[in-house]
PDB file of C-alpha atoms in Angstrom:
ATOM      1  CA  ASN A  24      62.869  61.378 113.817  1.00 50.00           C
ATOM      2  CA  LEU A  25      60.094  62.656 111.500  1.00 53.00           C
ATOM      3  CA  THR A  26      61.583  62.634 107.758  1.00 51.00           C
ATOM      4  CA  ILE A  27      59.549  64.633 105.313  1.00 52.00           C
ATOM      5  CA  LEU A  28      59.842  63.734 101.320  1.00 50.00           C
ATOM      6  CA  PRO A  29      59.035  66.798  99.073  1.00 51.00           C
ATOM      7  CA  LEU A  30      58.131  66.812  95.346  1.00 50.00           C
ATOM      8  CA  THR A  31      62.169  66.470  94.712  1.00 48.00           C
ATOM      9  CA  LYS A  32      62.339  62.928  96.462  1.00 47.00           C
ATOM     10  CA  GLN A  33      65.027  64.646  98.732  1.00 47.00           C
ATOM     11  CA  LYS A  34      65.299  63.702 102.191  1.00 48.00           C
ATOM     12  CA  ILE A  35      64.753  66.694 104.409  1.00 47.00           C
ATOM     13  CA  THR A  36      65.380  66.235 108.470  1.00 49.00           C
ATOM     14  CA  PRO A  37      63.748  68.661 110.603  1.00 49.00           C
ATOM     15  CA  PHE A  38      66.436  70.571 112.634  1.00 51.00           C
ATOM     16  CA  ALA A  39      69.213  69.709 110.837  1.00 49.00           C
ATOM     17  CA  HIS A  40      70.457  73.449 111.380  1.00 47.00           C
ATOM     18  CA  LYS A  41      70.851  72.392 115.055  1.00 47.00           C
ATOM     19  CA  GLN A  42      72.331  69.183 114.208  1.00 51.00           C
ATOM     20  CA  GLN A  43      74.894  70.938 112.042  1.00 49.00           C
ATOM     21  CA  THR A  44      75.608  73.416 114.904  1.00 51.00           C
ATOM     22  CA  ARG A  45      76.217  70.394 116.945  1.00 51.00           C
ATOM     23  CA  SER A  46      78.293  68.736 114.760  1.00 53.00           C
ATOM     24  CA  ASN A  47      80.638  72.040 114.275  1.00 51.00           C
ATOM     25  CA  MET A  48      80.702  72.106 118.261  1.00 44.00           C
ATOM     26  CA  ARG A  49      82.055  68.527 118.311  1.00 46.00           C
ATOM     27  CA  GLU A  50      84.482  69.251 115.416  1.00 48.00           C
ATOM     28  CA  SER A  51      85.676  72.250 117.261  1.00 43.00           C
ATOM     29  CA  PHE A  52      86.219  70.466 120.474  1.00 41.00           C
ATOM     30  CA  ARG A  53      88.177  67.408 118.785  1.00 43.00           C
ATOM     31  CA  ARG A  54      90.586  69.814 116.997  1.00 42.00           C
ATOM     32  CA  GLN A  55      91.455  71.195 120.204  1.00 41.00           C
ATOM     33  CA  ALA A  56      91.613  68.243 121.888  1.00 38.00           C
ATOM     34  CA  SER A  57      93.707  66.849 119.188  1.00 73.00           C
ATOM     35  CA  LYS A  58      96.240  69.704 119.582  1.00 77.00           C
ATOM     36  CA  GLU A  59      96.263  69.257 123.567  1.00 83.00           C
ATOM     37  CA  GLU A  60      96.679  65.468 123.108  1.00 84.00           C
ATOM     38  CA  LEU A  61      99.491  66.169 120.318  1.00 84.00           C
ATOM     39  CA  LEU A  62     101.481  68.195 123.015  1.00 84.00           C
ATOM     40  CA  GLY A  63     101.305  65.513 125.608  1.00 88.00           C
ATOM     41  CA  GLN A  64     102.740  63.182 123.280  1.00 86.00           C
ATOM     42  CA  LEU A  65     105.426  65.582 122.691  1.00 88.00           C
ATOM     43  CA  GLY A  66     106.282  65.791 126.445  1.00 88.00           C
ATOM     44  CA  GLY A  67     104.012  68.710 127.626  1.00 89.00           C
ATOM     45  CA  GLU A  68     104.154  72.363 126.956  1.00 91.00           C
ATOM     46  CA  SER A  69     107.711  72.732 128.608  1.00 90.00           C
ATOM     47  CA  GLN A  70     109.191  69.987 126.567  1.00 92.00           C
ATOM     48  CA  PHE A  71     107.765  71.451 123.180  1.00 92.00           C
ATOM     49  CA  ASP A  72     109.288  74.894 124.107  1.00 94.00           C
ATOM     50  CA  PHE A  73     112.481  73.083 124.524  1.00 94.00           C
ATOM     51  CA  LEU A  74     112.224  71.512 121.067  1.00 94.00           C
ATOM     52  CA  ILE A  75     111.263  74.925 119.700  1.00 95.00           C
ATOM     53  CA  PHE A  76     114.356  76.314 121.328  1.00 95.00           C
ATOM     54  CA  THR A  77     116.471  73.387 119.272  1.00 94.00           C
ATOM     55  CA  PHE A  78     114.416  74.174 116.295  1.00 95.00           C
ATOM     56  CA  CYS A  79     115.647  77.663 116.347  1.00 95.00           C
ATOM     57  CA  GLU A  80     119.439  77.004 116.875  1.00 94.00           C
ATOM     58  CA  ASN A  81     119.118  74.682 113.782  1.00 93.00           C
ATOM     59  CA  ILE A  82     117.457  77.565 111.679  1.00 93.00           C
ATOM     60  CA  GLN A  83     120.492  79.750 113.227  1.00 92.00           C
ATOM     61  CA  GLU A  84     123.014  77.821 111.726  1.00 91.00           C
ATOM     62  CA  ASP A  85     121.826  77.202 108.402  1.00 92.00           C
ATOM     63  CA  THR A  86     123.492  79.694 105.804  1.00 90.00           C
ATOM     64  CA  GLU A  87     120.342  79.704 103.551  1.00 88.00           C
ATOM     65  CA  LEU A  88     117.975  81.025 106.250  1.00 89.00           C
ATOM     66  CA  ILE A  89     120.629  83.670 107.288  1.00 84.00           C
ATOM     67  CA  GLU A  90     119.488  86.464 105.083  1.00 84.00           C
ATOM     68  CA  VAL A  91     115.631  85.969 106.595  1.00 87.00           C
ATOM     69  CA  PHE A  92     116.697  85.822 110.336  1.00 89.00           C
ATOM     70  CA  LYS A  93     119.827  88.187 110.106  1.00 86.00           C
ATOM     71  CA  GLY A  94     120.606  89.746 113.224  1.00 86.00           C
ATOM     72  CA  MET A  95     117.427  88.454 115.348  1.00 90.00           C
ATOM     73  CA  HIS A  96     118.319  87.242 118.921  1.00 92.00           C
ATOM     74  CA  ILE A  97     117.565  83.501 119.688  1.00 92.00           C
ATOM     75  CA  ASP A  98     114.453  84.725 122.440  1.00 94.00           C
ATOM     76  CA  THR A  99     112.330  86.693 119.498  1.00 94.00           C
ATOM     77  CA  MET A 100     113.038  83.601 117.010  1.00 94.00           C
ATOM     78  CA  VAL A 101     111.573  81.290 119.748  1.00 95.00           C
ATOM     79  CA  ASP A 102     108.689  83.568 120.248  1.00 95.00           C
ATOM     80  CA  LEU A 103     108.289  83.651 116.263  1.00 94.00           C
ATOM     81  CA  MET A 104     108.641  79.889 116.032  1.00 94.00           C
ATOM     82  CA  LYS A 105     106.492  79.213 118.983  1.00 94.00           C
ATOM     83  CA  THR A 106     103.689  81.150 117.516  1.00 92.00           C
ATOM     84  CA  LEU A 107     104.187  79.356 114.004  1.00 92.00           C
ATOM     85  CA  LEU A 108     104.003  75.920 115.270  1.00 92.00           C
ATOM     86  CA  ASP A 109     101.369  76.503 117.606  1.00 90.00           C
ATOM     87  CA  ALA A 110      99.334  77.271 114.270  1.00 87.00           C
ATOM     88  CA  ALA A 111     100.777  74.270 112.754  1.00 87.00           C
ATOM     89  CA  LEU A 112      99.435  71.804 115.588  1.00 84.00           C
ATOM     90  CA  GLU A 113      95.759  73.467 115.245  1.00 83.00           C
ATOM     91  CA  ILE A 114      95.689  72.637 111.652  1.00 74.00           C
ATOM     92  CA  TYR A 115      94.953  68.986 111.809  1.00 71.00           C
ATOM     93  CA  SER A 116      93.626  68.765 107.949  1.00 69.00           C
ATOM     94  CA  SER A 117      93.530  70.149 104.588  1.00 69.00           C
ATOM     95  CA  ARG A 118      89.991  71.406 105.164  1.00 70.00           C
ATOM     96  CA  VAL A 119      91.078  73.542 107.717  1.00 68.00           C
ATOM     97  CA  VAL A 120      93.928  74.939 105.548  1.00 66.00           C
ATOM     98  CA  GLU A 121      91.232  75.738 102.922  1.00 73.00           C
ATOM     99  CA  ASN A 122      88.886  77.591 105.401  1.00 74.00           C
ATOM    100  CA  GLU A 123      89.344  81.300 105.032  1.00 79.00           C
ATOM    101  CA  ASP A 124      89.191  82.297 108.711  1.00 82.00           C
ATOM    102  CA  THR A 125      91.869  79.747 109.483  1.00 77.00           C
ATOM    103  CA  ARG A 126      94.295  81.072 106.648  1.00 77.00           C
ATOM    104  CA  ASN A 127      93.494  84.556 108.142  1.00 80.00           C
ATOM    105  CA  ARG A 128      94.447  83.711 111.612  1.00 85.00           C
ATOM    106  CA  VAL A 129      97.483  82.171 110.582  1.00 84.00           C
ATOM    107  CA  VAL A 130      98.576  85.168 108.864  1.00 81.00           C
ATOM    108  CA  LEU A 131      97.699  87.635 111.446  1.00 83.00           C
ATOM    109  CA  LYS A 132      99.639  85.445 114.335  1.00 88.00           C
ATOM    110  CA  ASN A 133     102.347  85.291 111.709  1.00 84.00           C
ATOM    111  CA  TYR A 134     102.553  88.790 109.965  1.00 85.00           C
ATOM    112  CA  ALA A 135     105.998  89.457 111.283  1.00 86.00           C
ATOM    113  CA  LEU A 136     107.245  86.613 109.449  1.00 86.00           C
ATOM    114  CA  PHE A 137     105.506  87.495 106.092  1.00 81.00           C
ATOM    115  CA  GLU A 138     106.884  90.872 106.500  1.00 83.00           C
ATOM    116  CA  MET A 139     110.459  89.734 106.911  1.00 84.00           C
ATOM    117  CA  GLY A 140     109.886  87.836 103.391  1.00 82.00           C
ATOM    118  CA  LEU A 141     109.568  84.276 104.648  1.00 84.00           C
ATOM    119  CA  ASN A 142     107.890  82.123 101.728  1.00 82.00           C
ATOM    120  CA  LYS A 143     107.259  78.581 101.162  1.00 84.00           C
ATOM    121  CA  SER A 144     110.973  77.789 100.074  1.00 86.00           C
ATOM    122  CA  HIS A 145     111.829  79.186 103.423  1.00 89.00           C
ATOM    123  CA  LEU A 146     109.611  77.397 104.889  1.00 89.00           C
ATOM    124  CA  ASN A 147     110.270  74.058 103.505  1.00 91.00           C
ATOM    125  CA  LYS A 148     114.325  74.449 104.840  1.00 93.00           C
ATOM    126  CA  MET A 149     112.703  75.349 108.091  1.00 93.00           C
ATOM    127  CA  LYS A 150     110.542  71.970 107.702  1.00 94.00           C
ATOM    128  CA  VAL A 151     114.074  69.961 107.570  1.00 94.00           C
ATOM    129  CA  HIS A 152     115.207  71.882 110.911  1.00 94.00           C
ATOM    130  CA  TYR A 153     111.512  71.046 112.682  1.00 94.00           C
ATOM    131  CA  GLU A 154     112.081  67.406 111.610  1.00 95.00           C
ATOM    132  CA  ALA A 155     115.683  67.213 113.012  1.00 94.00           C
ATOM    133  CA  ALA A 156     114.715  68.699 116.284  1.00 94.00           C
ATOM    134  CA  LEU A 157     111.795  66.287 116.418  1.00 94.00           C
ATOM    135  CA  HIS A 158     114.392  63.710 115.761  1.00 92.00           C
ATOM    136  CA  ASP A 159     116.637  64.694 118.319  1.00 91.00           C
ATOM    137  CA  PHE A 160     113.869  64.461 121.079  1.00 89.00           C
ATOM    138  CA  TRP A 161     113.341  60.845 120.220  1.00 89.00           C
ATOM    139  CA  VAL A 162     109.553  61.462 119.103  1.00 86.00           C
ATOM    140  CA  GLU A 163     107.428  58.137 118.453  1.00 88.00           C
ATOM    141  CA  ASP A 164     106.932  57.503 114.645  1.00 89.00           C
ATOM    142  CA  LYS A 165     103.625  58.283 114.811  1.00 89.00           C
ATOM    143  CA  VAL A 166     103.915  61.785 116.630  1.00 88.00           C
ATOM    144  CA  PHE A 167     106.661  62.531 114.190  1.00 91.00           C
ATOM    145  CA  THR A 168     104.477  61.752 111.262  1.00 90.00           C
ATOM    146  CA  GLU A 169     101.662  63.912 112.555  1.00 89.00           C
ATOM    147  CA  CYS A 170     103.997  67.050 113.534  1.00 90.00           C
ATOM    148  CA  LYS A 171     105.337  66.968 110.087  1.00 91.00           C
ATOM    149  CA  ARG A 172     101.958  66.618 108.366  1.00 88.00           C
ATOM    150  CA  ARG A 173     100.506  69.611 110.006  1.00 88.00           C
ATOM    151  CA  PHE A 174     103.827  71.609 109.405  1.00 90.00           C
ATOM    152  CA  GLU A 175     103.476  70.753 105.977  1.00 89.00           C
ATOM    153  CA  TYR A 176      99.809  72.372 105.823  1.00 84.00           C
ATOM    154  CA  LEU A 177     101.356  75.458 106.504  1.00 85.00           C
ATOM    155  CA  GLU A 178     103.172  75.283 103.395  1.00 84.00           C
ATOM    156  CA  ALA A 179     100.042  75.844 101.400  1.00 79.00           C
ATOM    157  CA  ILE A 180      99.140  79.037 103.304  1.00 81.00           C
ATOM    158  CA  PHE A 181     102.785  80.629 103.111  1.00 81.00           C
ATOM    159  CA  ASP A 182     102.577  79.536  99.278  1.00 79.00           C
ATOM    160  CA  GLN A 183      99.762  81.932  98.481  1.00 73.00           C
ATOM    161  CA  GLU A 184      99.836  84.650 101.207  1.00 70.00           C
ATOM    162  CA  GLY A 185     103.756  84.904 100.914  1.00 62.00           C
ATOM    163  CA  LYS A 186     103.338  85.542  96.937  1.00 63.00           C
ATOM    164  CA  ASP A 187     100.437  88.164  97.551  1.00 61.00           C
ATOM    165  CA  PHE A 188     102.853  89.625 100.306  1.00 60.00           C
ATOM    166  CA  GLU A 189     105.546  89.726  97.709  1.00 62.00           C
ATOM    167  CA  GLN A 190     103.748  91.215  95.029  1.00 57.00           C
ATOM    168  CA  THR A 191     102.331  93.848  97.354  1.00 59.00           C
ATOM    169  CA  ALA A 192     106.058  94.837  98.440  1.00 55.00           C
ATOM    170  CA  VAL A 193     107.043  95.012  94.626  1.00 53.00           C
ATOM    171  CA  ALA A 194     104.187  97.524  94.083  1.00 58.00           C
ATOM    172  CA  ASN A 195     104.951  99.406  97.277  1.00 56.00           C
ATOM    173  CA  LYS A 196     108.468  99.687  95.719  1.00 61.00           C
ATOM    174  CA  LYS A 197     107.401 101.068  92.779  1.00 61.00           C
ATOM    175  CA  LEU A 198     105.004 103.404  94.450  1.00 61.00           C
ATOM    176  CA  ALA A 199     108.045 104.982  96.386  1.00 65.00           C
ATOM    177  CA  SER A 200     110.284 104.957  93.514  1.00 68.00           C
ATOM    178  CA  ARG A 201     107.391 107.016  91.331  1.00 68.00           C
ATOM    179  CA  ILE A 202     106.916 109.238  94.349  1.00 70.00           C
ATOM    180  CA  MET A 203     110.665 109.896  94.244  1.00 69.00           C
ATOM    181  CA  ASN A 204     110.815 110.607  90.451  1.00 71.00           C
ATOM    182  CA  ALA A 205     108.091 112.829  90.731  1.00 73.00           C
ATOM    183  CA  ARG A 206     109.646 114.691  93.318  1.00 74.00           C
ATOM    184  CA  CYS A 207     112.771 115.052  91.462  1.00 79.00           C
ATOM    185  CA  ALA A 208     111.271 116.062  88.197  1.00 68.00           C
TER     186      ALA A 208
END
């Protein structure tokens, strides 16, 4: 491996771009494998689906979350929560949360939840129900901790993006009010 020392005394390695690309590919593979491994430790996809159903039943019994999920059929909720938890399992570090593409992907996949007004405080309450469902399934401590950590990474996304959605909703209401006032005048 040839190393060139320029006048700045900074070490330059030829083909550094190719090494970075390979590193990104390995990181991408590790992330996906990590999600699959975690699903395996949870008992597989069908067991995970049943865990999501239990999670949703817990949410439906929560009086503080009724306003968000009012009138929603359990099957619809299961679909929404599966998408949310799939996103959580893909987020394996805080660096991933800071990645704009990741944030955009989470928002896009969970857009319906943002439209419903789900915010960080709702997500915190939902985290309690998620942890309860994990306990109900007798998940090993190591797996429990990893699932909890990954769910918590969603909080940062829902905190910022939820605020942005809320501001947009308020602005849209003000605009609608101005339009109605202008029509009445």
